[in-house]
Amino acid sequence: MTGEARIIDGKVLAGEVLDRVRAAVEELKAAHGLVPGLAVVLVGDDPASRVYVRAKGKRTVEAGMRSFEYLLPADATEEELLEKVRALNANPEVHGILVQLPLPSQIDAAKVIDTIDPDKDVDGFHVINAGRLMTGQKALVPCTPRGCVLLARRVREDLTGLEAVIIGRSNIVGKPLGQLLLNENCTVTIAHSRTRDLPEVTRRADLLVAAVGRPEMVRGDWVKPGAIVIDVGINRVPAAEEGRTKLVGDVAFDEVRQVASAITPVPGGVGPMTIAMLLRNTVEAACMQKGLPMPGVLRDV
Ligand code: NDP
């Protein structure tokens, strides 16, 4: 196939999702006096994490929700963080809790995640939510994989029967995405660092998702002509100008766009969808806790 792939614009799609979230929040306020609340806890002062947390707080308020932000010092103990999580579990104004990762080494992240009330676990990382997703029960689903599915469905509403290949088997992206794509009736392969002849595997994919963390690993000749390619990777690499850096994905964009039918850019693809899905999950959590159905405007998002 010649010609250039369609660019799937994650900023535009995320904007549409956020508009719907805002409408859903207005509906919940008007009909039930319910204002969804999201609490974000940051431990330490990692600059990148601070930027994420500030962006999340801003978007939360813009969507009409309550935002609660807590900053614990870098030397906070595990027990101090667990105490904060327990207090948020008990706070009825907080419907979603997110503990920003990574955590300092003295704190066991798995223990923290498993202390979050599963019904407030808007990241969808708790084992209860992982189990619910795996067994087809109502679950809070991790934000990035949910965003990937929406991006793919923007190109093709029905993904039924597609050969989907995901590179990466992490608990936060690859594995939950595999389950979501199974739910979409794809035939799913999850590849990883021990996969034999990876390019041969990826060339089978009608839908290829790269979630690895290796700059531009997926080359043009790894991709089946006409495939949909979703690039989750975020890698900071040196730029052409001396001393500058830039962000690239796990996909060699300029090569792959000559072969694929549609591709997400980095930045501006999967990244913006993650915050939009977080706010969507907060609305879902608030509704679940109040025994309300998800507002109609968000039901297919
Ligand atoms: P992890 O490091 O947890 O997982 C990476 C996966 O890639 C592992 O399963 C690993 O295999 C696999 N892998 C590593 N090297 C190779 C290789 N050479 N060939 C095949 N597979 C390989 O990463 P995450 O899932 O957390 O994140 C992946 C990327 O996505 C990162 O760049 C991250 O920054 C980005 N990300 C972006 C988000 C967004 O909002 N856009 C959100 C979350 C992550 P194995 O299991 O065998 O080690």
PDB file of C-alpha atoms in Angstrom, residues 8-294:
ATOM      1  CA  ILE A   8      -5.663   9.490  14.674  1.00  0.00           C
ATOM      2  CA  ASP A   9      -5.762  12.712  16.687  1.00  0.00           C
ATOM      3  CA  GLY A  10      -5.823  11.851  20.386  1.00  0.00           C
ATOM      4  CA  LYS A  11      -6.122  15.497  21.424  1.00  0.00           C
ATOM      5  CA  VAL A  12      -9.326  15.949  19.463  1.00  0.00           C
ATOM      6  CA  LEU A  13     -10.832  12.670  20.691  1.00  0.00           C
ATOM      7  CA  ALA A  14      -9.830  13.408  24.300  1.00  0.00           C
ATOM      8  CA  GLY A  15     -11.456  16.841  23.971  1.00  0.00           C
ATOM      9  CA  GLU A  16     -14.678  15.194  22.823  1.00  0.00           C
ATOM     10  CA  VAL A  17     -14.576  12.753  25.748  1.00  0.00           C
ATOM     11  CA  LEU A  18     -13.958  15.618  28.197  1.00  0.00           C
ATOM     12  CA  ASP A  19     -16.953  17.513  26.759  1.00  0.00           C
ATOM     13  CA  ARG A  20     -19.067  14.439  27.394  1.00  0.00           C
ATOM     14  CA  VAL A  21     -17.667  14.066  30.912  1.00  0.00           C
ATOM     15  CA  ARG A  22     -18.601  17.706  31.619  1.00  0.00           C
ATOM     16  CA  ALA A  23     -22.131  17.108  30.334  1.00  0.00           C
ATOM     17  CA  ALA A  24     -22.435  13.964  32.462  1.00  0.00           C
ATOM     18  CA  VAL A  25     -21.279  15.838  35.571  1.00  0.00           C
ATOM     19  CA  GLU A  26     -23.837  18.586  34.943  1.00  0.00           C
ATOM     20  CA  GLU A  27     -26.539  15.939  34.612  1.00  0.00           C
ATOM     21  CA  LEU A  28     -25.490  14.244  37.873  1.00  0.00           C
ATOM     22  CA  LYS A  29     -25.420  17.572  39.711  1.00  0.00           C
ATOM     23  CA  ALA A  30     -28.834  18.636  38.422  1.00  0.00           C
ATOM     24  CA  ALA A  31     -30.607  15.308  38.865  1.00  0.00           C
ATOM     25  CA  HIS A  32     -28.963  13.951  42.018  1.00  0.00           C
ATOM     26  CA  GLY A  33     -26.905  16.751  43.601  1.00  0.00           C
ATOM     27  CA  LEU A  34     -23.872  14.526  43.002  1.00  0.00           C
ATOM     28  CA  VAL A  35     -20.487  16.191  42.381  1.00  0.00           C
ATOM     29  CA  PRO A  36     -17.875  13.525  41.520  1.00  0.00           C
ATOM     30  CA  GLY A  37     -14.596  14.044  43.396  1.00  0.00           C
ATOM     31  CA  LEU A  38     -11.104  12.857  42.453  1.00  0.00           C
ATOM     32  CA  ALA A  39      -8.223  12.733  44.949  1.00  0.00           C
ATOM     33  CA  VAL A  40      -4.654  12.554  43.683  1.00  0.00           C
ATOM     34  CA  VAL A  41      -1.829  11.750  46.081  1.00  0.00           C
ATOM     35  CA  LEU A  42       1.765  12.541  45.164  1.00  0.00           C
ATOM     36  CA  VAL A  43       4.701  11.412  47.254  1.00  0.00           C
ATOM     37  CA  GLY A  44       7.901  13.408  46.753  1.00  0.00           C
ATOM     38  CA  ASP A  45       8.606  16.195  44.297  1.00  0.00           C
ATOM     39  CA  ASP A  46       9.536  14.463  41.041  1.00  0.00           C
ATOM     40  CA  PRO A  47       9.063  17.284  38.470  1.00  0.00           C
ATOM     41  CA  ALA A  48       7.402  15.069  35.812  1.00  0.00           C
ATOM     42  CA  SER A  49       4.936  13.675  38.369  1.00  0.00           C
ATOM     43  CA  ARG A  50       4.154  17.212  39.565  1.00  0.00           C
ATOM     44  CA  VAL A  51       3.307  18.240  36.019  1.00  0.00           C
ATOM     45  CA  TYR A  52       0.962  15.236  35.626  1.00  0.00           C
ATOM     46  CA  VAL A  53      -0.725  15.870  38.959  1.00  0.00           C
ATOM     47  CA  ARG A  54      -1.249  19.563  38.184  1.00  0.00           C
ATOM     48  CA  ALA A  55      -2.700  18.707  34.758  1.00  0.00           C
ATOM     49  CA  LYS A  56      -5.073  16.157  36.297  1.00  0.00           C
ATOM     50  CA  GLY A  57      -6.269  18.660  38.930  1.00  0.00           C
ATOM     51  CA  LYS A  58      -6.877  21.334  36.290  1.00  0.00           C
ATOM     52  CA  ARG A  59      -8.846  19.014  34.015  1.00  0.00           C
ATOM     53  CA  THR A  60     -10.869  17.706  36.952  1.00  0.00           C
ATOM     54  CA  VAL A  61     -11.996  21.220  37.895  1.00  0.00           C
ATOM     55  CA  GLU A  62     -12.691  22.113  34.238  1.00  0.00           C
ATOM     56  CA  ALA A  63     -14.973  19.082  34.046  1.00  0.00           C
ATOM     57  CA  GLY A  64     -17.013  20.462  36.958  1.00  0.00           C
ATOM     58  CA  MET A  65     -15.737  17.921  39.482  1.00  0.00           C
ATOM     59  CA  ARG A  66     -14.064  18.358  42.863  1.00  0.00           C
ATOM     60  CA  SER A  67     -10.302  17.940  42.898  1.00  0.00           C
ATOM     61  CA  PHE A  68      -8.377  17.020  46.036  1.00  0.00           C
ATOM     62  CA  GLU A  69      -4.590  17.069  45.894  1.00  0.00           C
ATOM     63  CA  TYR A  70      -2.248  15.801  48.585  1.00  0.00           C
ATOM     64  CA  LEU A  71       1.513  16.131  48.591  1.00  0.00           C
ATOM     65  CA  LEU A  72       3.505  13.925  50.952  1.00  0.00           C
ATOM     66  CA  PRO A  73       7.248  14.450  51.447  1.00  0.00           C
ATOM     67  CA  ALA A  74       9.710  12.162  49.605  1.00  0.00           C
ATOM     68  CA  ASP A  75      10.659  10.530  52.924  1.00  0.00           C
ATOM     69  CA  ALA A  76       7.039   9.770  53.933  1.00  0.00           C
ATOM     70  CA  THR A  77       6.654   6.287  55.411  1.00  0.00           C
ATOM     71  CA  GLU A  78       4.490   3.554  53.913  1.00  0.00           C
ATOM     72  CA  GLU A  79       2.209   3.758  56.946  1.00  0.00           C
ATOM     73  CA  GLU A  80       1.697   7.523  56.460  1.00  0.00           C
ATOM     74  CA  LEU A  81       0.620   6.941  52.875  1.00  0.00           C
ATOM     75  CA  LEU A  82      -1.635   4.011  53.812  1.00  0.00           C
ATOM     76  CA  GLU A  83      -3.231   6.221  56.484  1.00  0.00           C
ATOM     77  CA  LYS A  84      -3.949   8.896  53.868  1.00  0.00           C
ATOM     78  CA  VAL A  85      -5.468   6.295  51.520  1.00  0.00           C
ATOM     79  CA  ARG A  86      -7.682   4.909  54.307  1.00  0.00           C
ATOM     80  CA  ALA A  87      -8.897   8.442  55.133  1.00  0.00           C
ATOM     81  CA  LEU A  88      -9.777   8.998  51.448  1.00  0.00           C
ATOM     82  CA  ASN A  89     -11.554   5.615  51.314  1.00  0.00           C
ATOM     83  CA  ALA A  90     -13.763   6.864  54.172  1.00  0.00           C
ATOM     84  CA  ASN A  91     -14.389  10.353  52.715  1.00  0.00           C
ATOM     85  CA  PRO A  92     -17.813  10.419  50.978  1.00  0.00           C
ATOM     86  CA  GLU A  93     -16.859  13.465  48.851  1.00  0.00           C
ATOM     87  CA  VAL A  94     -14.021  11.476  47.258  1.00  0.00           C
ATOM     88  CA  HIS A  95     -15.216   9.003  44.618  1.00  0.00           C
ATOM     89  CA  GLY A  96     -11.898   8.322  42.918  1.00  0.00           C
ATOM     90  CA  ILE A  97      -8.407   7.889  44.390  1.00  0.00           C
ATOM     91  CA  LEU A  98      -5.204   7.934  42.376  1.00  0.00           C
ATOM     92  CA  VAL A  99      -1.778   7.497  43.932  1.00  0.00           C
ATOM     93  CA  GLN A 100       0.768   8.830  41.463  1.00  0.00           C
ATOM     94  CA  LEU A 101       3.391   6.244  40.498  1.00  0.00           C
ATOM     95  CA  PRO A 102       6.307   5.664  40.750  1.00  0.00           C
ATOM     96  CA  LEU A 103       6.562   5.729  44.561  1.00  0.00           C
ATOM     97  CA  PRO A 104       9.802   6.136  46.547  1.00  0.00           C
ATOM     98  CA  SER A 105      11.613   2.871  47.275  1.00  0.00           C
ATOM     99  CA  GLN A 106      10.625   2.684  50.969  1.00  0.00           C
ATOM    100  CA  ILE A 107       6.965   2.245  49.910  1.00  0.00           C
ATOM    101  CA  ASP A 108       5.486  -0.965  48.482  1.00  0.00           C
ATOM    102  CA  ALA A 109       3.298   0.228  45.587  1.00  0.00           C
ATOM    103  CA  ALA A 110       1.322  -3.040  45.436  1.00  0.00           C
ATOM    104  CA  LYS A 111       0.359  -2.688  49.085  1.00  0.00           C
ATOM    105  CA  VAL A 112      -0.767   0.890  48.547  1.00  0.00           C
ATOM    106  CA  ILE A 113      -2.860   0.014  45.493  1.00  0.00           C
ATOM    107  CA  ASP A 114      -4.498  -2.868  47.311  1.00  0.00           C
ATOM    108  CA  THR A 115      -5.426  -0.553  50.194  1.00  0.00           C
ATOM    109  CA  ILE A 116      -7.476   1.671  47.872  1.00  0.00           C
ATOM    110  CA  ASP A 117     -11.202   0.840  47.997  1.00  0.00           C
ATOM    111  CA  PRO A 118     -11.682  -1.076  44.685  1.00  0.00           C
ATOM    112  CA  ASP A 119     -14.791   1.003  43.963  1.00  0.00           C
ATOM    113  CA  LYS A 120     -12.651   4.179  44.195  1.00  0.00           C
ATOM    114  CA  ASP A 121      -9.716   2.695  42.240  1.00  0.00           C
ATOM    115  CA  VAL A 122     -10.059   4.906  39.138  1.00  0.00           C
ATOM    116  CA  ASP A 123      -6.701   3.697  37.788  1.00  0.00           C
ATOM    117  CA  GLY A 124      -8.143   0.176  37.715  1.00  0.00           C
ATOM    118  CA  PHE A 125      -4.928  -1.307  39.160  1.00  0.00           C
ATOM    119  CA  HIS A 126      -6.424  -3.087  42.199  1.00  0.00           C
ATOM    120  CA  VAL A 127      -6.419  -6.902  41.937  1.00  0.00           C
ATOM    121  CA  ILE A 128     -10.182  -6.880  42.442  1.00  0.00           C
ATOM    122  CA  ASN A 129     -10.624  -4.702  39.347  1.00  0.00           C
ATOM    123  CA  ALA A 130      -8.116  -6.779  37.370  1.00  0.00           C
ATOM    124  CA  GLY A 131     -10.099  -9.896  38.346  1.00  0.00           C
ATOM    125  CA  ARG A 132     -13.428  -8.307  37.524  1.00  0.00           C
ATOM    126  CA  LEU A 133     -12.147  -7.272  34.083  1.00  0.00           C
ATOM    127  CA  MET A 134     -10.753 -10.756  33.463  1.00  0.00           C
ATOM    128  CA  THR A 135     -14.028 -12.459  34.418  1.00  0.00           C
ATOM    129  CA  GLY A 136     -16.355 -10.092  32.568  1.00  0.00           C
ATOM    130  CA  GLN A 137     -17.756  -8.333  35.647  1.00  0.00           C
ATOM    131  CA  LYS A 138     -18.323  -4.602  35.957  1.00  0.00           C
ATOM    132  CA  ALA A 139     -14.876  -3.161  36.653  1.00  0.00           C
ATOM    133  CA  LEU A 140     -12.976   0.098  36.770  1.00  0.00           C
ATOM    134  CA  VAL A 141     -10.666  -0.421  33.786  1.00  0.00           C
ATOM    135  CA  PRO A 142      -7.130   1.043  33.458  1.00  0.00           C
ATOM    136  CA  CYS A 143      -7.209   4.368  31.633  1.00  0.00           C
ATOM    137  CA  THR A 144      -4.521   3.935  28.973  1.00  0.00           C
ATOM    138  CA  PRO A 145      -5.846   0.633  27.555  1.00  0.00           C
ATOM    139  CA  ARG A 146      -9.381   2.024  27.553  1.00  0.00           C
ATOM    140  CA  GLY A 147      -8.083   5.029  25.610  1.00  0.00           C
ATOM    141  CA  CYS A 148      -6.353   2.724  23.097  1.00  0.00           C
ATOM    142  CA  VAL A 149      -9.621   0.924  22.353  1.00  0.00           C
ATOM    143  CA  LEU A 150     -11.466   4.206  21.773  1.00  0.00           C
ATOM    144  CA  LEU A 151      -8.702   5.394  19.431  1.00  0.00           C
ATOM    145  CA  ALA A 152      -8.926   2.161  17.408  1.00  0.00           C
ATOM    146  CA  ARG A 153     -12.727   2.376  17.320  1.00  0.00           C
ATOM    147  CA  ARG A 154     -12.419   5.879  15.933  1.00  0.00           C
ATOM    148  CA  VAL A 155     -11.007   4.228  12.771  1.00  0.00           C
ATOM    149  CA  ARG A 156     -13.236   1.162  12.765  1.00  0.00           C
ATOM    150  CA  GLU A 157     -16.286   1.139  15.016  1.00  0.00           C
ATOM    151  CA  ASP A 158     -16.485  -2.676  15.047  1.00  0.00           C
ATOM    152  CA  LEU A 159     -13.180  -4.424  15.776  1.00  0.00           C
ATOM    153  CA  THR A 160     -14.720  -7.911  15.584  1.00  0.00           C
ATOM    154  CA  GLY A 161     -12.503 -10.548  14.008  1.00  0.00           C
ATOM    155  CA  LEU A 162      -9.374  -8.399  13.734  1.00  0.00           C
ATOM    156  CA  GLU A 163      -5.972  -9.943  14.435  1.00  0.00           C
ATOM    157  CA  ALA A 164      -4.676  -7.749  17.273  1.00  0.00           C
ATOM    158  CA  VAL A 165      -1.044  -7.851  18.353  1.00  0.00           C
ATOM    159  CA  ILE A 166       0.029  -5.996  21.498  1.00  0.00           C
ATOM    160  CA  ILE A 167       3.742  -5.630  22.218  1.00  0.00           C
ATOM    161  CA  GLY A 168       4.167  -5.413  26.011  1.00  0.00           C
ATOM    162  CA  ARG A 169       2.620  -7.413  28.842  1.00  0.00           C
ATOM    163  CA  SER A 170       2.581  -4.964  31.762  1.00  0.00           C
ATOM    164  CA  ASN A 171      -0.251  -4.957  34.284  1.00  0.00           C
ATOM    165  CA  ILE A 172      -1.107  -1.357  33.465  1.00  0.00           C
ATOM    166  CA  VAL A 173      -1.170  -1.507  29.654  1.00  0.00           C
ATOM    167  CA  GLY A 174      -0.520  -4.779  27.788  1.00  0.00           C
ATOM    168  CA  LYS A 175      -2.476  -7.290  29.862  1.00  0.00           C
ATOM    169  CA  PRO A 176      -5.647  -5.258  30.461  1.00  0.00           C
ATOM    170  CA  LEU A 177      -5.609  -4.141  26.820  1.00  0.00           C
ATOM    171  CA  GLY A 178      -5.484  -7.806  25.769  1.00  0.00           C
ATOM    172  CA  GLN A 179      -8.636  -8.439  27.766  1.00  0.00           C
ATOM    173  CA  LEU A 180     -10.404  -5.345  26.395  1.00  0.00           C
ATOM    174  CA  LEU A 181      -9.604  -6.358  22.811  1.00  0.00           C
ATOM    175  CA  LEU A 182     -10.861  -9.886  23.514  1.00  0.00           C
ATOM    176  CA  ASN A 183     -14.069  -8.234  24.696  1.00  0.00           C
ATOM    177  CA  GLU A 184     -14.139  -6.438  21.326  1.00  0.00           C
ATOM    178  CA  ASN A 185     -13.941  -9.888  19.658  1.00  0.00           C
ATOM    179  CA  CYS A 186     -10.406  -9.487  18.348  1.00  0.00           C
ATOM    180  CA  THR A 187      -8.044 -12.460  18.125  1.00  0.00           C
ATOM    181  CA  VAL A 188      -5.343 -11.324  20.515  1.00  0.00           C
ATOM    182  CA  THR A 189      -1.605 -12.003  20.660  1.00  0.00           C
ATOM    183  CA  ILE A 190       0.449 -10.428  23.448  1.00  0.00           C
ATOM    184  CA  ALA A 191       4.148 -10.248  22.568  1.00  0.00           C
ATOM    185  CA  HIS A 192       7.016  -9.426  24.943  1.00  0.00           C
ATOM    186  CA  SER A 193      10.798  -9.451  25.244  1.00  0.00           C
ATOM    187  CA  ARG A 194      10.984 -13.239  24.883  1.00  0.00           C
ATOM    188  CA  THR A 195       8.769 -13.448  21.785  1.00  0.00           C
ATOM    189  CA  ARG A 196      10.532 -15.224  18.915  1.00  0.00           C
ATOM    190  CA  ASP A 197      10.752 -13.322  15.609  1.00  0.00           C
ATOM    191  CA  LEU A 198       8.711 -10.338  16.740  1.00  0.00           C
ATOM    192  CA  PRO A 199       8.492  -8.675  13.272  1.00  0.00           C
ATOM    193  CA  GLU A 200       6.956 -11.885  11.912  1.00  0.00           C
ATOM    194  CA  VAL A 201       4.325 -11.750  14.671  1.00  0.00           C
ATOM    195  CA  THR A 202       3.566  -8.041  14.252  1.00  0.00           C
ATOM    196  CA  ARG A 203       3.163  -8.423  10.477  1.00  0.00           C
ATOM    197  CA  ARG A 204       0.060 -10.543  11.188  1.00  0.00           C
ATOM    198  CA  ALA A 205      -1.672  -7.665  12.940  1.00  0.00           C
ATOM    199  CA  ASP A 206      -4.661  -5.784  11.578  1.00  0.00           C
ATOM    200  CA  LEU A 207      -4.434  -3.811  14.826  1.00  0.00           C
ATOM    201  CA  LEU A 208      -0.953  -3.308  16.273  1.00  0.00           C
ATOM    202  CA  VAL A 209      -0.372  -1.722  19.671  1.00  0.00           C
ATOM    203  CA  ALA A 210       3.153  -0.948  20.892  1.00  0.00           C
ATOM    204  CA  ALA A 211       3.547  -0.511  24.668  1.00  0.00           C
ATOM    205  CA  VAL A 212       7.200  -1.234  25.236  1.00  0.00           C
ATOM    206  CA  GLY A 213       9.210   1.872  26.131  1.00  0.00           C
ATOM    207  CA  ARG A 214      11.813   1.499  23.338  1.00  0.00           C
ATOM    208  CA  PRO A 215      12.153   4.481  21.018  1.00  0.00           C
ATOM    209  CA  GLU A 216      10.992   3.777  17.447  1.00  0.00           C
ATOM    210  CA  MET A 217      11.406   0.009  17.795  1.00  0.00           C
ATOM    211  CA  VAL A 218       8.572  -0.872  15.398  1.00  0.00           C
ATOM    212  CA  ARG A 219       9.835  -0.337  11.851  1.00  0.00           C
ATOM    213  CA  GLY A 220       7.929   0.043   8.601  1.00  0.00           C
ATOM    214  CA  ASP A 221       8.580  -3.556   7.522  1.00  0.00           C
ATOM    215  CA  TRP A 222       7.109  -4.890  10.802  1.00  0.00           C
ATOM    216  CA  VAL A 223       3.662  -3.648   9.823  1.00  0.00           C
ATOM    217  CA  LYS A 224       1.011  -5.231   7.623  1.00  0.00           C
ATOM    218  CA  PRO A 225      -0.147  -2.875   4.858  1.00  0.00           C
ATOM    219  CA  GLY A 226      -3.373  -1.203   5.942  1.00  0.00           C
ATOM    220  CA  ALA A 227      -2.992  -1.972   9.660  1.00  0.00           C
ATOM    221  CA  ILE A 228      -4.209   0.331  12.427  1.00  0.00           C
ATOM    222  CA  VAL A 229      -1.234   1.237  14.643  1.00  0.00           C
ATOM    223  CA  ILE A 230      -1.576   2.564  18.194  1.00  0.00           C
ATOM    224  CA  ASP A 231       1.633   3.834  19.800  1.00  0.00           C
ATOM    225  CA  VAL A 232       1.552   3.894  23.615  1.00  0.00           C
ATOM    226  CA  GLY A 233       5.271   4.490  24.124  1.00  0.00           C
ATOM    227  CA  ILE A 234       6.588   7.755  25.518  1.00  0.00           C
ATOM    228  CA  ASN A 235      10.357   8.030  25.187  1.00  0.00           C
ATOM    229  CA  ARG A 236      12.486  11.122  25.670  1.00  0.00           C
ATOM    230  CA  VAL A 237      15.448  11.128  23.261  1.00  0.00           C
ATOM    231  CA  PRO A 238      18.079  13.680  22.192  1.00  0.00           C
ATOM    232  CA  ALA A 239      16.796  16.062  19.490  1.00  0.00           C
ATOM    233  CA  ALA A 240      18.730  17.205  16.423  1.00  0.00           C
ATOM    234  CA  GLU A 241      19.534  20.528  18.083  1.00  0.00           C
ATOM    235  CA  GLU A 242      22.397  20.335  20.537  1.00  0.00           C
ATOM    236  CA  GLY A 243      21.311  19.921  24.157  1.00  0.00           C
ATOM    237  CA  ARG A 244      17.575  19.575  23.342  1.00  0.00           C
ATOM    238  CA  THR A 245      15.322  16.537  23.778  1.00  0.00           C
ATOM    239  CA  LYS A 246      12.082  15.415  22.163  1.00  0.00           C
ATOM    240  CA  LEU A 247       9.389  12.785  22.743  1.00  0.00           C
ATOM    241  CA  VAL A 248       9.048   9.797  20.430  1.00  0.00           C
ATOM    242  CA  GLY A 249       6.911   6.686  20.587  1.00  0.00           C
ATOM    243  CA  ASP A 250       7.747   2.998  20.248  1.00  0.00           C
ATOM    244  CA  VAL A 251       6.889   3.215  16.535  1.00  0.00           C
ATOM    245  CA  ALA A 252       9.117   4.700  13.809  1.00  0.00           C
ATOM    246  CA  PHE A 253       6.353   7.094  12.804  1.00  0.00           C
ATOM    247  CA  ASP A 254       7.664   8.320   9.433  1.00  0.00           C
ATOM    248  CA  GLU A 255       8.280   4.779   8.173  1.00  0.00           C
ATOM    249  CA  VAL A 256       5.139   3.184   9.543  1.00  0.00           C
ATOM    250  CA  ARG A 257       2.800   5.903   8.312  1.00  0.00           C
ATOM    251  CA  GLN A 258       3.771   4.869   4.747  1.00  0.00           C
ATOM    252  CA  VAL A 259       2.408   1.356   5.375  1.00  0.00           C
ATOM    253  CA  ALA A 260      -0.402   1.599   7.949  1.00  0.00           C
ATOM    254  CA  SER A 261      -3.908   2.874   7.221  1.00  0.00           C
ATOM    255  CA  ALA A 262      -4.114   4.804  10.496  1.00  0.00           C
ATOM    256  CA  ILE A 263      -1.622   5.688  13.215  1.00  0.00           C
ATOM    257  CA  THR A 264      -1.517   7.616  16.485  1.00  0.00           C
ATOM    258  CA  PRO A 265       1.220  10.252  16.842  1.00  0.00           C
ATOM    259  CA  VAL A 266       3.483  10.800  19.863  1.00  0.00           C
ATOM    260  CA  PRO A 267       2.840  13.212  21.437  1.00  0.00           C
ATOM    261  CA  GLY A 268      -0.854  13.830  20.840  1.00  0.00           C
ATOM    262  CA  GLY A 269      -2.135  10.246  20.522  1.00  0.00           C
ATOM    263  CA  VAL A 270      -2.631   7.925  23.465  1.00  0.00           C
ATOM    264  CA  GLY A 271      -1.288  10.383  26.079  1.00  0.00           C
ATOM    265  CA  PRO A 272      -4.207  12.866  26.069  1.00  0.00           C
ATOM    266  CA  MET A 273      -6.701   9.965  26.193  1.00  0.00           C
ATOM    267  CA  THR A 274      -5.328   8.748  29.510  1.00  0.00           C
ATOM    268  CA  ILE A 275      -6.462  11.805  31.537  1.00  0.00           C
ATOM    269  CA  ALA A 276      -9.816  11.873  29.706  1.00  0.00           C
ATOM    270  CA  MET A 277     -10.404   8.222  30.652  1.00  0.00           C
ATOM    271  CA  LEU A 278      -9.396   8.969  34.252  1.00  0.00           C
ATOM    272  CA  LEU A 279     -12.147  11.563  34.537  1.00  0.00           C
ATOM    273  CA  ARG A 280     -14.588   9.235  32.811  1.00  0.00           C
ATOM    274  CA  ASN A 281     -13.698   6.546  35.364  1.00  0.00           C
ATOM    275  CA  THR A 282     -14.261   9.018  38.210  1.00  0.00           C
ATOM    276  CA  VAL A 283     -17.802   9.645  36.966  1.00  0.00           C
ATOM    277  CA  GLU A 284     -18.350   5.873  36.728  1.00  0.00           C
ATOM    278  CA  ALA A 285     -17.004   5.374  40.269  1.00  0.00           C
ATOM    279  CA  ALA A 286     -19.268   8.112  41.648  1.00  0.00           C
ATOM    280  CA  CYS A 287     -22.309   6.554  39.936  1.00  0.00           C
ATOM    281  CA  MET A 288     -21.436   3.058  41.207  1.00  0.00           C
ATOM    282  CA  GLN A 289     -21.072   4.336  44.757  1.00  0.00           C
ATOM    283  CA  LYS A 290     -24.485   6.049  44.586  1.00  0.00           C
ATOM    284  CA  GLY A 291     -26.192   3.116  42.813  1.00  0.00           C
ATOM    285  CA  LEU A 292     -26.871   5.259  39.736  1.00  0.00           C
ATOM    286  CA  PRO A 293     -26.534   4.224  36.076  1.00  0.00           C
ATOM    287  CA  MET A 294     -23.740   5.813  34.036  1.00  0.00           C
TER     288      MET A 294
END
